[in-house]
């Protein structure tokens, strides 16, 4: 019932039809690229910087960046708690790179987070920005064909544990790099830097399903 209340409040009516509004957390990182991709796919988007912005959207992208800096930037509007509450209520989320760190239940080395994604991550596990790489990710059947995808890893976190309620959708070198838990999608790489749009399409379907 709580998710239904969120849906009635947040969905926008345009020409007599409900329109899903997709937000992109626009505090740091390559947030604009996510918005561009979503608009190319036909979505209505808006940047999210304040509590009022968050209240207007039905689904949210949490982009890469620097996780501890993002937490500091969220403090004035208490956005971390507000985002957590929306996710718990069912809002669809796409978290990429540092976004996965922010959502993780366990973070190493320890730092605060939203603790809504039942995984353990190690920050900067593949090296610093100098060691960033482009790699081929092996996908599950759920993402269709081709069964691989280009992944751009920039100071990427490593997922070292996933709970039984987390589905692994993609791996690189046997590490989970693309995961789903309910309405939450997490990618330790940067899908906005690839020509493959399947992750954003999956996120849009979750938003259209009425989560949040």
PDB file of C-alpha atoms in Angstrom:
ATOM      1  CA  UNK A   1       0.000   0.000   0.000  1.00  0.00           C
ATOM      2  CA  UNK A   2       2.826   2.410   0.800  1.00  0.00           C
ATOM      3  CA  UNK A   3       4.289   1.999  -2.695  1.00  0.00           C
ATOM      4  CA  UNK A   4       0.867   2.762  -4.189  1.00  0.00           C
ATOM      5  CA  UNK A   5       0.684   5.988  -2.208  1.00  0.00           C
ATOM      6  CA  UNK A   6       4.086   6.985  -3.569  1.00  0.00           C
ATOM      7  CA  UNK A   7       2.930   6.179  -7.090  1.00  0.00           C
ATOM      8  CA  UNK A   8      -0.162   8.396  -6.878  1.00  0.00           C
ATOM      9  CA  UNK A   9       1.846  11.269  -5.502  1.00  0.00           C
ATOM     10  CA  UNK A  10       4.778  11.139  -7.892  1.00  0.00           C
ATOM     11  CA  UNK A  11       3.530  10.116 -11.312  1.00  0.00           C
ATOM     12  CA  UNK A  12       2.811  13.080 -13.587  1.00  0.00           C
ATOM     13  CA  UNK A  13      -0.232  13.314 -15.838  1.00  0.00           C
ATOM     14  CA  UNK A  14       0.347  14.519 -19.405  1.00  0.00           C
ATOM     15  CA  UNK A  15      -2.434  14.526 -22.014  1.00  0.00           C
ATOM     16  CA  UNK A  16      -4.516  12.350 -19.730  1.00  0.00           C
ATOM     17  CA  UNK A  17      -1.816   9.692 -19.316  1.00  0.00           C
ATOM     18  CA  UNK A  18       0.500   8.896 -16.414  1.00  0.00           C
ATOM     19  CA  UNK A  19       4.126   9.779 -17.205  1.00  0.00           C
ATOM     20  CA  UNK A  20       7.069   8.312 -15.304  1.00  0.00           C
ATOM     21  CA  UNK A  21       9.578  10.959 -14.215  1.00  0.00           C
ATOM     22  CA  UNK A  22      13.172   9.710 -14.026  1.00  0.00           C
ATOM     23  CA  UNK A  23      15.559  11.613 -11.791  1.00  0.00           C
ATOM     24  CA  UNK A  24      19.354  11.675 -11.922  1.00  0.00           C
ATOM     25  CA  UNK A  25      21.196  12.618  -8.731  1.00  0.00           C
ATOM     26  CA  UNK A  26      23.115  15.659  -9.974  1.00  0.00           C
ATOM     27  CA  UNK A  27      25.561  16.436  -7.179  1.00  0.00           C
ATOM     28  CA  UNK A  28      28.741  14.997  -8.660  1.00  0.00           C
ATOM     29  CA  UNK A  29      29.971  12.642 -11.346  1.00  0.00           C
ATOM     30  CA  UNK A  30      28.854  12.073 -14.932  1.00  0.00           C
ATOM     31  CA  UNK A  31      25.168  12.533 -14.176  1.00  0.00           C
ATOM     32  CA  UNK A  32      24.388  14.432 -17.392  1.00  0.00           C
ATOM     33  CA  UNK A  33      25.317  11.435 -19.564  1.00  0.00           C
ATOM     34  CA  UNK A  34      22.697   9.294 -17.823  1.00  0.00           C
ATOM     35  CA  UNK A  35      20.048  11.923 -18.489  1.00  0.00           C
ATOM     36  CA  UNK A  36      21.015  12.112 -22.155  1.00  0.00           C
ATOM     37  CA  UNK A  37      20.681   8.340 -22.588  1.00  0.00           C
ATOM     38  CA  UNK A  38      17.316   8.212 -20.835  1.00  0.00           C
ATOM     39  CA  UNK A  39      15.971  11.018 -23.018  1.00  0.00           C
ATOM     40  CA  UNK A  40      17.254   9.237 -26.135  1.00  0.00           C
ATOM     41  CA  UNK A  41      15.197   6.245 -24.980  1.00  0.00           C
ATOM     42  CA  UNK A  42      12.110   8.457 -24.683  1.00  0.00           C
ATOM     43  CA  UNK A  43      12.093   9.129 -20.949  1.00  0.00           C
ATOM     44  CA  UNK A  44      11.152  12.310 -19.089  1.00  0.00           C
ATOM     45  CA  UNK A  45      14.113  13.250 -16.887  1.00  0.00           C
ATOM     46  CA  UNK A  46      15.149  15.873 -14.370  1.00  0.00           C
ATOM     47  CA  UNK A  47      18.254  16.500 -12.246  1.00  0.00           C
ATOM     48  CA  UNK A  48      17.851  15.872  -8.519  1.00  0.00           C
ATOM     49  CA  UNK A  49      19.711  18.205  -6.165  1.00  0.00           C
ATOM     50  CA  UNK A  50      17.132  18.966  -3.468  1.00  0.00           C
ATOM     51  CA  UNK A  51      14.444  17.241  -1.434  1.00  0.00           C
ATOM     52  CA  UNK A  52      11.820  18.957  -3.591  1.00  0.00           C
ATOM     53  CA  UNK A  53      13.448  17.534  -6.734  1.00  0.00           C
ATOM     54  CA  UNK A  54      13.422  14.048  -5.227  1.00  0.00           C
ATOM     55  CA  UNK A  55       9.743  14.296  -4.358  1.00  0.00           C
ATOM     56  CA  UNK A  56       8.911  14.896  -8.024  1.00  0.00           C
ATOM     57  CA  UNK A  57      10.537  11.763  -9.450  1.00  0.00           C
ATOM     58  CA  UNK A  58       9.429   8.141  -9.632  1.00  0.00           C
ATOM     59  CA  UNK A  59      12.813   6.501 -10.220  1.00  0.00           C
ATOM     60  CA  UNK A  60      16.399   7.615  -9.622  1.00  0.00           C
ATOM     61  CA  UNK A  61      19.874   7.162 -11.083  1.00  0.00           C
ATOM     62  CA  UNK A  62      22.725   7.443  -8.574  1.00  0.00           C
ATOM     63  CA  UNK A  63      25.793   8.000 -10.786  1.00  0.00           C
ATOM     64  CA  UNK A  64      29.473   7.441 -10.268  1.00  0.00           C
ATOM     65  CA  UNK A  65      31.660   9.986  -8.544  1.00  0.00           C
ATOM     66  CA  UNK A  66      33.323   9.978  -5.139  1.00  0.00           C
ATOM     67  CA  UNK A  67      31.058   8.321  -2.592  1.00  0.00           C
ATOM     68  CA  UNK A  68      32.206  10.178   0.526  1.00  0.00           C
ATOM     69  CA  UNK A  69      31.997  13.529  -1.290  1.00  0.00           C
ATOM     70  CA  UNK A  70      28.493  12.682  -2.496  1.00  0.00           C
ATOM     71  CA  UNK A  71      27.420  11.941   1.073  1.00  0.00           C
ATOM     72  CA  UNK A  72      28.707  15.354   2.198  1.00  0.00           C
ATOM     73  CA  UNK A  73      26.864  17.091  -0.632  1.00  0.00           C
ATOM     74  CA  UNK A  74      23.630  15.352   0.375  1.00  0.00           C
ATOM     75  CA  UNK A  75      23.804  16.540   3.986  1.00  0.00           C
ATOM     76  CA  UNK A  76      22.199  20.036   3.664  1.00  0.00           C
ATOM     77  CA  UNK A  77      18.948  18.566   2.269  1.00  0.00           C
ATOM     78  CA  UNK A  78      19.195  15.306   4.237  1.00  0.00           C
ATOM     79  CA  UNK A  79      19.009  13.588   0.863  1.00  0.00           C
ATOM     80  CA  UNK A  80      20.664  10.346   1.942  1.00  0.00           C
ATOM     81  CA  UNK A  81      17.869   9.569   4.417  1.00  0.00           C
ATOM     82  CA  UNK A  82      15.181  10.723   1.993  1.00  0.00           C
ATOM     83  CA  UNK A  83      16.584   8.591  -0.823  1.00  0.00           C
ATOM     84  CA  UNK A  84      16.864   5.611   1.493  1.00  0.00           C
ATOM     85  CA  UNK A  85      13.235   6.012   2.570  1.00  0.00           C
ATOM     86  CA  UNK A  86      12.095   6.148  -1.063  1.00  0.00           C
ATOM     87  CA  UNK A  87      14.094   3.033  -1.967  1.00  0.00           C
ATOM     88  CA  UNK A  88      12.674   1.121   0.997  1.00  0.00           C
ATOM     89  CA  UNK A  89       9.203   2.208  -0.182  1.00  0.00           C
ATOM     90  CA  UNK A  90       9.908   0.693  -3.611  1.00  0.00           C
ATOM     91  CA  UNK A  91      11.444   3.399  -5.795  1.00  0.00           C
ATOM     92  CA  UNK A  92      13.371   1.975  -8.766  1.00  0.00           C
ATOM     93  CA  UNK A  93      17.078   2.849  -8.686  1.00  0.00           C
ATOM     94  CA  UNK A  94      20.042   2.479 -11.011  1.00  0.00           C
ATOM     95  CA  UNK A  95      23.303   2.840  -9.073  1.00  0.00           C
ATOM     96  CA  UNK A  96      26.597   2.942 -10.961  1.00  0.00           C
ATOM     97  CA  UNK A  97      30.161   2.733  -9.626  1.00  0.00           C
ATOM     98  CA  UNK A  98      30.185   4.953  -6.503  1.00  0.00           C
ATOM     99  CA  UNK A  99      26.396   4.658  -6.415  1.00  0.00           C
ATOM    100  CA  UNK A 100      26.798   0.957  -5.618  1.00  0.00           C
ATOM    101  CA  UNK A 101      29.095   1.878  -2.732  1.00  0.00           C
ATOM    102  CA  UNK A 102      26.496   4.298  -1.354  1.00  0.00           C
ATOM    103  CA  UNK A 103      23.767   1.635  -1.386  1.00  0.00           C
ATOM    104  CA  UNK A 104      25.833  -1.307  -0.096  1.00  0.00           C
ATOM    105  CA  UNK A 105      25.077  -2.932   3.245  1.00  0.00           C
ATOM    106  CA  UNK A 106      28.792  -3.422   3.991  1.00  0.00           C
ATOM    107  CA  UNK A 107      31.580  -1.142   2.735  1.00  0.00           C
ATOM    108  CA  UNK A 108      35.332  -1.728   3.031  1.00  0.00           C
ATOM    109  CA  UNK A 109      37.177   0.328   4.162  1.00  0.00           C
ATOM    110  CA  UNK A 110      34.184   1.300   6.331  1.00  0.00           C
ATOM    111  CA  UNK A 111      32.236   4.475   5.622  1.00  0.00           C
ATOM    112  CA  UNK A 112      28.605   5.571   6.080  1.00  0.00           C
ATOM    113  CA  UNK A 113      26.056   4.608   3.455  1.00  0.00           C
ATOM    114  CA  UNK A 114      22.385   3.906   2.820  1.00  0.00           C
ATOM    115  CA  UNK A 115      22.646   0.147   3.499  1.00  0.00           C
ATOM    116  CA  UNK A 116      19.780  -0.951   1.234  1.00  0.00           C
ATOM    117  CA  UNK A 117      21.681  -3.287  -1.117  1.00  0.00           C
ATOM    118  CA  UNK A 118      22.624  -6.608   0.479  1.00  0.00           C
ATOM    119  CA  UNK A 119      26.197  -6.819  -0.784  1.00  0.00           C
ATOM    120  CA  UNK A 120      29.695  -6.166   0.518  1.00  0.00           C
ATOM    121  CA  UNK A 121      31.929  -3.936  -1.588  1.00  0.00           C
ATOM    122  CA  UNK A 122      35.581  -2.928  -1.466  1.00  0.00           C
ATOM    123  CA  UNK A 123      36.243   0.611  -2.631  1.00  0.00           C
ATOM    124  CA  UNK A 124      38.818   1.233  -5.406  1.00  0.00           C
ATOM    125  CA  UNK A 125      39.535  -2.505  -5.416  1.00  0.00           C
ATOM    126  CA  UNK A 126      40.880  -2.558  -8.984  1.00  0.00           C
ATOM    127  CA  UNK A 127      43.283   0.327  -8.480  1.00  0.00           C
ATOM    128  CA  UNK A 128      43.107   4.085  -8.809  1.00  0.00           C
ATOM    129  CA  UNK A 129      42.085   6.080 -11.871  1.00  0.00           C
ATOM    130  CA  UNK A 130      45.402   5.353 -13.577  1.00  0.00           C
ATOM    131  CA  UNK A 131      44.398   1.661 -13.658  1.00  0.00           C
ATOM    132  CA  UNK A 132      40.978   2.220 -15.198  1.00  0.00           C
ATOM    133  CA  UNK A 133      40.071  -0.179 -17.978  1.00  0.00           C
ATOM    134  CA  UNK A 134      37.531  -1.173 -20.604  1.00  0.00           C
ATOM    135  CA  UNK A 135      36.552  -4.830 -20.335  1.00  0.00           C
ATOM    136  CA  UNK A 136      34.065  -7.341 -21.723  1.00  0.00           C
ATOM    137  CA  UNK A 137      31.300  -8.259 -19.287  1.00  0.00           C
ATOM    138  CA  UNK A 138      29.626 -11.655 -19.581  1.00  0.00           C
ATOM    139  CA  UNK A 139      25.852 -11.337 -19.159  1.00  0.00           C
ATOM    140  CA  UNK A 140      23.056 -13.682 -18.169  1.00  0.00           C
ATOM    141  CA  UNK A 141      20.230 -14.629 -20.525  1.00  0.00           C
ATOM    142  CA  UNK A 142      17.978 -12.045 -18.873  1.00  0.00           C
ATOM    143  CA  UNK A 143      19.655  -9.231 -20.806  1.00  0.00           C
ATOM    144  CA  UNK A 144      19.220 -10.988 -24.136  1.00  0.00           C
ATOM    145  CA  UNK A 145      21.789 -11.092 -26.922  1.00  0.00           C
ATOM    146  CA  UNK A 146      24.603 -10.470 -27.367  1.00  0.00           C
ATOM    147  CA  UNK A 147      25.677 -12.190 -24.146  1.00  0.00           C
ATOM    148  CA  UNK A 148      28.433  -9.651 -23.564  1.00  0.00           C
ATOM    149  CA  UNK A 149      28.708  -5.913 -22.986  1.00  0.00           C
ATOM    150  CA  UNK A 150      31.493  -3.352 -22.882  1.00  0.00           C
ATOM    151  CA  UNK A 151      32.187  -2.119 -19.369  1.00  0.00           C
ATOM    152  CA  UNK A 152      34.195   0.999 -18.510  1.00  0.00           C
ATOM    153  CA  UNK A 153      35.736   0.646 -15.037  1.00  0.00           C
ATOM    154  CA  UNK A 154      37.020   3.839 -13.383  1.00  0.00           C
ATOM    155  CA  UNK A 155      38.247   3.437  -9.795  1.00  0.00           C
ATOM    156  CA  UNK A 156      35.607   0.741  -9.587  1.00  0.00           C
ATOM    157  CA  UNK A 157      34.447  -0.961  -6.400  1.00  0.00           C
ATOM    158  CA  UNK A 158      34.586  -4.748  -6.199  1.00  0.00           C
ATOM    159  CA  UNK A 159      31.580  -6.733  -5.007  1.00  0.00           C
ATOM    160  CA  UNK A 160      33.012  -9.453  -2.756  1.00  0.00           C
ATOM    161  CA  UNK A 161      29.766 -10.836  -1.306  1.00  0.00           C
ATOM    162  CA  UNK A 162      26.178 -11.001  -2.495  1.00  0.00           C
ATOM    163  CA  UNK A 163      23.215 -12.217  -0.456  1.00  0.00           C
ATOM    164  CA  UNK A 164      20.811 -14.880  -1.688  1.00  0.00           C
ATOM    165  CA  UNK A 165      18.245 -12.189  -2.590  1.00  0.00           C
ATOM    166  CA  UNK A 166      20.662 -10.529  -5.025  1.00  0.00           C
ATOM    167  CA  UNK A 167      20.739 -11.709  -8.653  1.00  0.00           C
ATOM    168  CA  UNK A 168      24.013 -11.468 -10.559  1.00  0.00           C
ATOM    169  CA  UNK A 169      23.310 -10.291 -14.124  1.00  0.00           C
ATOM    170  CA  UNK A 170      26.884  -9.765 -15.298  1.00  0.00           C
ATOM    171  CA  UNK A 171      30.437 -10.768 -14.383  1.00  0.00           C
ATOM    172  CA  UNK A 172      33.954  -9.717 -15.205  1.00  0.00           C
ATOM    173  CA  UNK A 173      36.815 -12.069 -14.255  1.00  0.00           C
ATOM    174  CA  UNK A 174      34.246 -14.017 -12.178  1.00  0.00           C
ATOM    175  CA  UNK A 175      33.442 -10.912 -10.094  1.00  0.00           C
ATOM    176  CA  UNK A 176      29.808  -9.739  -9.987  1.00  0.00           C
ATOM    177  CA  UNK A 177      29.709  -6.354 -11.723  1.00  0.00           C
ATOM    178  CA  UNK A 178      26.009  -6.058 -12.627  1.00  0.00           C
ATOM    179  CA  UNK A 179      23.408  -7.038 -10.033  1.00  0.00           C
ATOM    180  CA  UNK A 180      19.740  -6.684  -9.203  1.00  0.00           C
ATOM    181  CA  UNK A 181      17.919  -6.769  -5.889  1.00  0.00           C
ATOM    182  CA  UNK A 182      14.219  -6.200  -6.384  1.00  0.00           C
ATOM    183  CA  UNK A 183      13.818  -2.779  -8.013  1.00  0.00           C
ATOM    184  CA  UNK A 184      17.506  -1.881  -7.460  1.00  0.00           C
ATOM    185  CA  UNK A 185      19.998  -2.253 -10.310  1.00  0.00           C
ATOM    186  CA  UNK A 186      23.689  -1.900  -9.513  1.00  0.00           C
ATOM    187  CA  UNK A 187      26.659  -1.690 -11.902  1.00  0.00           C
ATOM    188  CA  UNK A 188      30.216  -1.283 -10.635  1.00  0.00           C
ATOM    189  CA  UNK A 189      31.188   0.099 -14.059  1.00  0.00           C
ATOM    190  CA  UNK A 190      29.898   3.078 -16.084  1.00  0.00           C
ATOM    191  CA  UNK A 191      27.144   1.969 -18.514  1.00  0.00           C
ATOM    192  CA  UNK A 192      26.609   5.602 -19.533  1.00  0.00           C
ATOM    193  CA  UNK A 193      30.018   5.482 -21.267  1.00  0.00           C
ATOM    194  CA  UNK A 194      29.038   2.531 -23.454  1.00  0.00           C
ATOM    195  CA  UNK A 195      26.896   2.406 -26.596  1.00  0.00           C
ATOM    196  CA  UNK A 196      24.894  -0.491 -25.118  1.00  0.00           C
ATOM    197  CA  UNK A 197      21.590   0.769 -23.691  1.00  0.00           C
ATOM    198  CA  UNK A 198      20.245  -2.441 -22.133  1.00  0.00           C
ATOM    199  CA  UNK A 199      20.926  -1.460 -18.532  1.00  0.00           C
ATOM    200  CA  UNK A 200      19.121   1.864 -18.881  1.00  0.00           C
ATOM    201  CA  UNK A 201      16.261   0.106 -20.667  1.00  0.00           C
ATOM    202  CA  UNK A 202      15.954  -2.367 -17.789  1.00  0.00           C
ATOM    203  CA  UNK A 203      15.943   0.536 -15.327  1.00  0.00           C
ATOM    204  CA  UNK A 204      13.195   2.289 -17.268  1.00  0.00           C
ATOM    205  CA  UNK A 205      11.059  -0.857 -17.207  1.00  0.00           C
ATOM    206  CA  UNK A 206      11.416  -0.989 -13.420  1.00  0.00           C
ATOM    207  CA  UNK A 207      10.325   2.648 -13.186  1.00  0.00           C
ATOM    208  CA  UNK A 208       7.367   2.089 -15.485  1.00  0.00           C
ATOM    209  CA  UNK A 209       6.270  -0.896 -13.406  1.00  0.00           C
ATOM    210  CA  UNK A 210       5.231   1.577 -10.714  1.00  0.00           C
ATOM    211  CA  UNK A 211       7.941   1.118  -8.098  1.00  0.00           C
ATOM    212  CA  UNK A 212       8.418   4.143  -5.817  1.00  0.00           C
TER     213      UNK A 212
END
